[in-house]
Tab-separated table of C-alpha atoms and ligand atoms in Angstrom:
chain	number	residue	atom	x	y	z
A	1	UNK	CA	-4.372	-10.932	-23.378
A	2	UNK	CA	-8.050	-9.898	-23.399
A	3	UNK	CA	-9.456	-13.429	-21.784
A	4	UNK	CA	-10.443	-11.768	-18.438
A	5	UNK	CA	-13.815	-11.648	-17.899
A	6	UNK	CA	-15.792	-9.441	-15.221
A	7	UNK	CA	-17.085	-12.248	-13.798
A	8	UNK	CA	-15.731	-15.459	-13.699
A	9	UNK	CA	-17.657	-18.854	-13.951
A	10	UNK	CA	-18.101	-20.767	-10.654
A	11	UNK	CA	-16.324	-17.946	-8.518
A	12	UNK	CA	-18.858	-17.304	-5.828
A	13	UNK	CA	-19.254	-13.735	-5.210
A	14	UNK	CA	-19.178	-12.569	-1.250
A	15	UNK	CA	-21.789	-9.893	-0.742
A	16	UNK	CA	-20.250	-7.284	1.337
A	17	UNK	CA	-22.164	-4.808	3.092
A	18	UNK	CA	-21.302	-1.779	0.928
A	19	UNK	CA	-20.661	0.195	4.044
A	20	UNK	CA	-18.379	-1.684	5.494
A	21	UNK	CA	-16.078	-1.868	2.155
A	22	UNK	CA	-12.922	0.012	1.949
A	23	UNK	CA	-13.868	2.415	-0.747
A	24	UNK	CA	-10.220	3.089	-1.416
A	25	UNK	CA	-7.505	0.228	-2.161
A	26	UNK	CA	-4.259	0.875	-2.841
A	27	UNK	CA	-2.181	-2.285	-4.031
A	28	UNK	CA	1.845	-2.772	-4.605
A	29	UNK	CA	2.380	-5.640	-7.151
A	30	UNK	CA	5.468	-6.843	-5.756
A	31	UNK	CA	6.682	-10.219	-6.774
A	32	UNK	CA	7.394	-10.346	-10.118
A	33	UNK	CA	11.078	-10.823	-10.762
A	34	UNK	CA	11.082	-13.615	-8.250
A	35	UNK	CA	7.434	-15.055	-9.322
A	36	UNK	CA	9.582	-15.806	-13.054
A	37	UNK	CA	13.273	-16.368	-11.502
A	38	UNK	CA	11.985	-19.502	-9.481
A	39	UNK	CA	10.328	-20.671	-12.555
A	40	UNK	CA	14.046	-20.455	-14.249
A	41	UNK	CA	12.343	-17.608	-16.491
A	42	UNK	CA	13.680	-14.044	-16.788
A	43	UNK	CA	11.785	-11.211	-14.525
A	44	UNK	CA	9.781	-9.959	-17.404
A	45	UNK	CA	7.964	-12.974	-17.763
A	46	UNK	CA	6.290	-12.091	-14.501
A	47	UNK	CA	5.917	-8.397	-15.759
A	48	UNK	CA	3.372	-10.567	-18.615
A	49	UNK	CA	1.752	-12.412	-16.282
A	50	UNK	CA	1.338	-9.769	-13.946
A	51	UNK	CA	-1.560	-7.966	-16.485
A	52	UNK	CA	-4.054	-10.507	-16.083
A	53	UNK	CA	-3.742	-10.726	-12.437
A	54	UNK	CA	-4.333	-6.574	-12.449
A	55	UNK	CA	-7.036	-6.857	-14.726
A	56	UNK	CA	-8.873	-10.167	-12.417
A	57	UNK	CA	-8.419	-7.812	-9.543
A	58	UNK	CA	-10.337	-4.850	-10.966
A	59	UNK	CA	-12.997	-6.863	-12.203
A	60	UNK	CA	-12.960	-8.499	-8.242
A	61	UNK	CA	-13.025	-4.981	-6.929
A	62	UNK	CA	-16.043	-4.180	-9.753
A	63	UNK	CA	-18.139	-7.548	-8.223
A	64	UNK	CA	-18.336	-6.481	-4.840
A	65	UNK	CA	-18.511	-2.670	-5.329
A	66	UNK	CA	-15.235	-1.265	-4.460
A	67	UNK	CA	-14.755	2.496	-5.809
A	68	UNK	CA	-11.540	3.295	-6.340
A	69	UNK	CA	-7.909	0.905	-6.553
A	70	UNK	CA	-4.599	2.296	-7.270
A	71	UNK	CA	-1.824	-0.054	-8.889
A	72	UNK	CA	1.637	0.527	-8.157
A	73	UNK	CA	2.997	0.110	-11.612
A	74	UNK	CA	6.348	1.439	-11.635
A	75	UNK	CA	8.177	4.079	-9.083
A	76	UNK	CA	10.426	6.937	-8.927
A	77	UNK	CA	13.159	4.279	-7.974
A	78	UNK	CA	12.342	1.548	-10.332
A	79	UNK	CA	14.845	3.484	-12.519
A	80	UNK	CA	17.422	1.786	-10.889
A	81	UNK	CA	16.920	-1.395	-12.157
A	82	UNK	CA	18.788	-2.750	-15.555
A	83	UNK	CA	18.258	-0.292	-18.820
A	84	UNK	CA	16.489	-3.377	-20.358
A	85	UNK	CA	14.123	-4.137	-17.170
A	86	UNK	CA	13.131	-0.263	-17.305
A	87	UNK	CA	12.737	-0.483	-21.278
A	88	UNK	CA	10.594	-3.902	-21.268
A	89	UNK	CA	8.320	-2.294	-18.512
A	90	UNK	CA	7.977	1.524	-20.338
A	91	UNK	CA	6.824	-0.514	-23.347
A	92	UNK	CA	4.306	-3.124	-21.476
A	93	UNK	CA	2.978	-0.585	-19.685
A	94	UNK	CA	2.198	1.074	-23.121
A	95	UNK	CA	1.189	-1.693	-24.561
A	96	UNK	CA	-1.147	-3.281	-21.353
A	97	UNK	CA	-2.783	0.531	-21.192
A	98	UNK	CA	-3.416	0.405	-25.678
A	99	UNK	CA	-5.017	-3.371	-24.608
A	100	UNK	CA	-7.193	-3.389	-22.084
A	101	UNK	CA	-8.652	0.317	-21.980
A	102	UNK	CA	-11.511	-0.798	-24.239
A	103	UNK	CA	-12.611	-3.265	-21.437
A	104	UNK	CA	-11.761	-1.103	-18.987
A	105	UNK	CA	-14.030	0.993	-20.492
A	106	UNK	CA	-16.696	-1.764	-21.148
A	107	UNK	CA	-16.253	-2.288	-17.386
A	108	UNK	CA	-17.382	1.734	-16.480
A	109	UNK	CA	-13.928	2.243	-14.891
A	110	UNK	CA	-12.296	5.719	-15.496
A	111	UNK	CA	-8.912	5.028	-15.533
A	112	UNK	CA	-6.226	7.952	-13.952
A	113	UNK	CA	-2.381	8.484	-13.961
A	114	UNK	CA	-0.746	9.437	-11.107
A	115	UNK	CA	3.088	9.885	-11.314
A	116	UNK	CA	5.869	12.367	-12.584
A	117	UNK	CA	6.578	13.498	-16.060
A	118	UNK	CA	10.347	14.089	-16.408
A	119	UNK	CA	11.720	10.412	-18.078
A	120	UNK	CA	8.907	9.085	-18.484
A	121	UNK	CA	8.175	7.566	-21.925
A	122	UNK	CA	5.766	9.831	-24.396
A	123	UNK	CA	4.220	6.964	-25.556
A	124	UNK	CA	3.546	5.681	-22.201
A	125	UNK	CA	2.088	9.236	-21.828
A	126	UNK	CA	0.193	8.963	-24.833
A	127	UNK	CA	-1.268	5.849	-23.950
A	128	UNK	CA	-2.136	7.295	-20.331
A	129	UNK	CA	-3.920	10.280	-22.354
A	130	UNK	CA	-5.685	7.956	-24.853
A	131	UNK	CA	-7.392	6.132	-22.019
A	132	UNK	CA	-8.332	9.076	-19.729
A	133	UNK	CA	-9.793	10.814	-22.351
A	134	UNK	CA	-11.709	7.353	-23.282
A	135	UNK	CA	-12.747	6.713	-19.735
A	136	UNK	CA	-13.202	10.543	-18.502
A	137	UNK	CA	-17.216	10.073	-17.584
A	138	UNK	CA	-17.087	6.260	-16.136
A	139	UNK	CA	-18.317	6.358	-12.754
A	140	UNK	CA	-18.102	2.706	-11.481
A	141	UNK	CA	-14.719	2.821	-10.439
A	142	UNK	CA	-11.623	4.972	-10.544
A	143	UNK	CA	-8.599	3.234	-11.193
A	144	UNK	CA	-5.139	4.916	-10.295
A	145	UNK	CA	-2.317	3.653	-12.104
A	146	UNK	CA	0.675	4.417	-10.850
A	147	UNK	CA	3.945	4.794	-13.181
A	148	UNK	CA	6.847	6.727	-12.474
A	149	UNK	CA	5.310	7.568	-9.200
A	150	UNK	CA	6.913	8.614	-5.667
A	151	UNK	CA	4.973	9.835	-2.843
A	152	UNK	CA	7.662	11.988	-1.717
A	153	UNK	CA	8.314	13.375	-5.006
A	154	UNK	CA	4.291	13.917	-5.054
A	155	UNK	CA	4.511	15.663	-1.883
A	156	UNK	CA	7.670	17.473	-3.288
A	157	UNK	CA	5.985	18.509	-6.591
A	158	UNK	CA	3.014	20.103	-4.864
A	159	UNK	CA	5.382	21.845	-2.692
A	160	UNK	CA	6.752	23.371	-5.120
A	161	UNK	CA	3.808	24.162	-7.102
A	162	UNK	CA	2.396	25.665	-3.682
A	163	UNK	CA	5.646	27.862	-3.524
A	164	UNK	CA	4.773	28.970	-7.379
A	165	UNK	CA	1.618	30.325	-6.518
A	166	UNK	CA	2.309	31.593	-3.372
A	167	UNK	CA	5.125	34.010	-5.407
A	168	UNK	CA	1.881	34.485	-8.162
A	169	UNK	CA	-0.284	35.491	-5.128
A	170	UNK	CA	-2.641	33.010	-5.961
A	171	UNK	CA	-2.345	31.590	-2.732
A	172	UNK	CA	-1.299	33.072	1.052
A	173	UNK	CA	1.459	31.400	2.875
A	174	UNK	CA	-1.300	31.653	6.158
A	175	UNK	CA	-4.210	29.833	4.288
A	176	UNK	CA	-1.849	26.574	3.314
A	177	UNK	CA	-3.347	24.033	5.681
A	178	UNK	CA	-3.619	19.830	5.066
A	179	UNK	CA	-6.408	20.407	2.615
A	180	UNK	CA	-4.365	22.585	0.410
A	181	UNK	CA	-1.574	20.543	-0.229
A	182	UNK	CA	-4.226	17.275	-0.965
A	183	UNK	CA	-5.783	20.237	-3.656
A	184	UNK	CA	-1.814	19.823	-5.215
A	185	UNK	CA	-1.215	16.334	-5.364
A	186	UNK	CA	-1.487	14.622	-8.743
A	187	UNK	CA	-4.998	13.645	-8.306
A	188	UNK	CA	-6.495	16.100	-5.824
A	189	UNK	CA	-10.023	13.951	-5.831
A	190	UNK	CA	-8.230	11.028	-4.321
A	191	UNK	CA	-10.012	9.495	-1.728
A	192	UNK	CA	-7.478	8.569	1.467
A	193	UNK	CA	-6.647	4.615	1.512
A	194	UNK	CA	-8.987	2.820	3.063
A	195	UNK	CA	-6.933	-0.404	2.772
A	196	UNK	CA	-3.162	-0.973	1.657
A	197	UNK	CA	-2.507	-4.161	0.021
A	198	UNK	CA	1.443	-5.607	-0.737
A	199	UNK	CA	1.827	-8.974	-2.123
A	200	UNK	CA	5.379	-10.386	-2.190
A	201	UNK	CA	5.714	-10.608	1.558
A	202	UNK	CA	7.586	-7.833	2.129
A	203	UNK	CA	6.500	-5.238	4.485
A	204	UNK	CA	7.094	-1.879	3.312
A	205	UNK	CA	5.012	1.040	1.246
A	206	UNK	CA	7.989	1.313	-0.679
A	207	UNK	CA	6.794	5.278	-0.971
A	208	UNK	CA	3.081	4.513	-2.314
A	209	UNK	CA	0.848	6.619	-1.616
A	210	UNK	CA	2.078	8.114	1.754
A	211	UNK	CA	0.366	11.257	2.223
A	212	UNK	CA	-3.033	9.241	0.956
A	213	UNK	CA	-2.008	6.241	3.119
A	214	UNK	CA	-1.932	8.377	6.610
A	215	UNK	CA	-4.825	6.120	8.445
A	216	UNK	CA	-4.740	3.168	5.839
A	217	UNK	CA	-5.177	-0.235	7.197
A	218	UNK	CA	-2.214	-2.260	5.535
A	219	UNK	CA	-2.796	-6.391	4.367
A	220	UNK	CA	-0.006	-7.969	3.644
A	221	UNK	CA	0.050	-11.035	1.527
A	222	UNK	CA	2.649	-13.669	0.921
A	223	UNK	CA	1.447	-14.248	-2.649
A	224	UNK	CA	3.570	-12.964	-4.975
A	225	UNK	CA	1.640	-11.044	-7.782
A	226	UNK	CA	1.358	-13.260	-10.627
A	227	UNK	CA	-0.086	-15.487	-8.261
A	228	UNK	CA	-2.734	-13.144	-6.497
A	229	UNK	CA	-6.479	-13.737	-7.605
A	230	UNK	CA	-9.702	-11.827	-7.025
A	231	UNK	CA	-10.345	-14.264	-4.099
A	232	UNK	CA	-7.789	-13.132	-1.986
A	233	UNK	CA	-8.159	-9.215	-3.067
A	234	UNK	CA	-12.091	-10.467	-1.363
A	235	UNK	CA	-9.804	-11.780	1.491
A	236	UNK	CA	-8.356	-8.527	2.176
A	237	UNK	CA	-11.260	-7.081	2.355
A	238	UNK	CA	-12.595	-9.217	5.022
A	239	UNK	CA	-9.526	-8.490	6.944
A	240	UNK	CA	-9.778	-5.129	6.867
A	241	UNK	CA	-13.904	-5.091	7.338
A	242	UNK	CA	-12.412	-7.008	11.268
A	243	UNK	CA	-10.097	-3.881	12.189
A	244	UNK	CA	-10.905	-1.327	14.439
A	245	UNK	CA	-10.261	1.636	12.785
A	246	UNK	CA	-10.324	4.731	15.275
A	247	UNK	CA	-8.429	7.562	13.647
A	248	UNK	CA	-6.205	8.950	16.663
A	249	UNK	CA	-9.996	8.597	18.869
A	250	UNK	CA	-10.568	6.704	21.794
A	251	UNK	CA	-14.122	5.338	23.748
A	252	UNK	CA	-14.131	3.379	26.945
A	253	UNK	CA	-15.075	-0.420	26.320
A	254	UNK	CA	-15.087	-1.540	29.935
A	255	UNK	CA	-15.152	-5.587	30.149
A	256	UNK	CA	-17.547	-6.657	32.706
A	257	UNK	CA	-16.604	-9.158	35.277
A	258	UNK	CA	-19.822	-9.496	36.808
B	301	IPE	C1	6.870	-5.614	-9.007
B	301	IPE	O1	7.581	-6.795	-9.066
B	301	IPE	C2	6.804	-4.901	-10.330
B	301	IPE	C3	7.637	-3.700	-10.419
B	301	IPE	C4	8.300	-3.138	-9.453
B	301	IPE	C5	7.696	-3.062	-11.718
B	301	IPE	P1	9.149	-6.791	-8.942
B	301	IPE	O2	9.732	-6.587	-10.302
B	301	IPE	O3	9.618	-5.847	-7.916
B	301	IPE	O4	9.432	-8.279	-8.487
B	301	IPE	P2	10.349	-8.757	-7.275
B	301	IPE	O5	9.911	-8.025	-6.051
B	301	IPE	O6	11.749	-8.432	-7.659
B	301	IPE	O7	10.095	-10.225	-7.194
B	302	IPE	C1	7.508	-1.320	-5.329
B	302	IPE	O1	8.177	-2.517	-5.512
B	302	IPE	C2	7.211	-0.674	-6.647
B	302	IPE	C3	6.223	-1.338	-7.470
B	302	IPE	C4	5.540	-2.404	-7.181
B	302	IPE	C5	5.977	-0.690	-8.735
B	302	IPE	P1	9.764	-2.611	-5.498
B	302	IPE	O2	10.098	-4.031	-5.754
B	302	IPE	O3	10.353	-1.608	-6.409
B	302	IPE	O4	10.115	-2.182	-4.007
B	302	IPE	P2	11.356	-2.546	-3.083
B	302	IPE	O5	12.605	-2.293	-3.889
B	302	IPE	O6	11.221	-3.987	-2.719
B	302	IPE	O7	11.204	-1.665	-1.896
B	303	MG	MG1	9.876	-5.977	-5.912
């Protein structure tokens, strides 16, 4: 599936003032299963459809200058599902990463994997490797993908790496502070989340991103993700360009009646 183009005839590109873009967007692709089962198709056939739709968004992100996205692939719980759901998706994921890292390339995106090792498949780990190393000195975009990812087994991993060094004497249990345990998270360059997107319509982070998501503005879509364009990844970004964002501050705005 390599038809995706970075930009697509006739789609009219929005020119966002670069300042006002979220610089960080973190997306769940939620929708899948029930994007095929209304279709009277099996889940997986969403899975398929599902890498176009990433790879429209990316190049949507890449038109109006967004820096970094993170995909929510597959999480820590996602092992619940049936053996054959987990095995189709290990394999895709392989397979989407040894397809479209050449254009991701192309593109100037350096691709990253954030997510936890144990169970995961070493040829999905190859595959993140191969395109990492490929990608390493892009600078357009960064491009998170998510697989086998938790945010509280991030947070718990970096706890216990903290705890390692702390018994190494790397590190003093009085300097650990907020910017320490960002320094141990699987990518310690992550910028926060500007802006949180879920398709599907439900209204949950699922455990995405949480410590990166503290002050994120969330957009919630209806759209399931095979559905989901570049348009309405444009329309998010409108949204979120409207919201008053005011980190825990607070300045008088007196209306006057006069
Ligand atoms: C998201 O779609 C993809 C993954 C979690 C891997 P789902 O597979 O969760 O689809 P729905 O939410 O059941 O429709
Ligand atoms: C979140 O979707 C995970 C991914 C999109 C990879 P889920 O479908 O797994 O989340 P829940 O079960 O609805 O919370
Ligand atoms: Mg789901």
């Amino acid at each position: 599936m390599n038809d995706i183009s970075l930009h697509r005839k006739g789609c009219v590109v929005p020119s966002f003032k670069k300042e006002l873009l979220p610089q960080h967007i973190a997306i769940v692709m939620d929708g899948n299963g029930r994007w095929a089962n209304e279709r009277s198709l099996p889940r997986t056939e969403g899975h398929k459809v599902g890498e176009s739709v990433l790879l429209d968004v990316i190049a949507g992100g890449l038109e109006v200058g967004v820096k970094e996205i993170s995909a929510f692939a597959f999480s820590t719980e996602n092992w619940k599902r049936s053996p054959a759901e987990v095995r189709f998706i290990m394999g895709f994921s392989r397979d989407v990463l040894a397809r479209q890292r050449d254009i991701l390339h192309e593109w100037g995106v350096k691709v990253r994997w954030i997510g936890r090792k144990p169970r995961l498949w070493e040829t999905v780990l190859h595959q993140l490797k191969e395109a990492e190393e490929l990608t390493k000195n892009n600078t357009r975009m960064t491009f998170n993908l998510a697989i086998n990812y938790g945010g509280r087994a991030e947070i718990a991993d970096a706890a216990q790496q903290i705890a390692n060094d702390v018994t190494l004497g790397v590190l003093k249990t009085s300097d650990i502070d907020e910017s320490t345990i960002s320094r141990y998270l699987y990518a310690p360059f992550m910028n926060d989340v500007d802006l949180f997107i879920r398709t599907g319509g439900e209204q949950r982070t699922s455990n995405f991103l949480m410590w990166e998501s503290a002050y994120a503005e969330f957009f919630f879509s209806e759209k399931l993700w095979p559905d989901f364009t570049r348009e309405d990844l444009w329309e998010a970004c409108e949204a979120y360009m409207c919201r008053d964002r005011r980190f825990g501050g607070a300045v008088d705005k007196v209306v006057s009646h006069s």
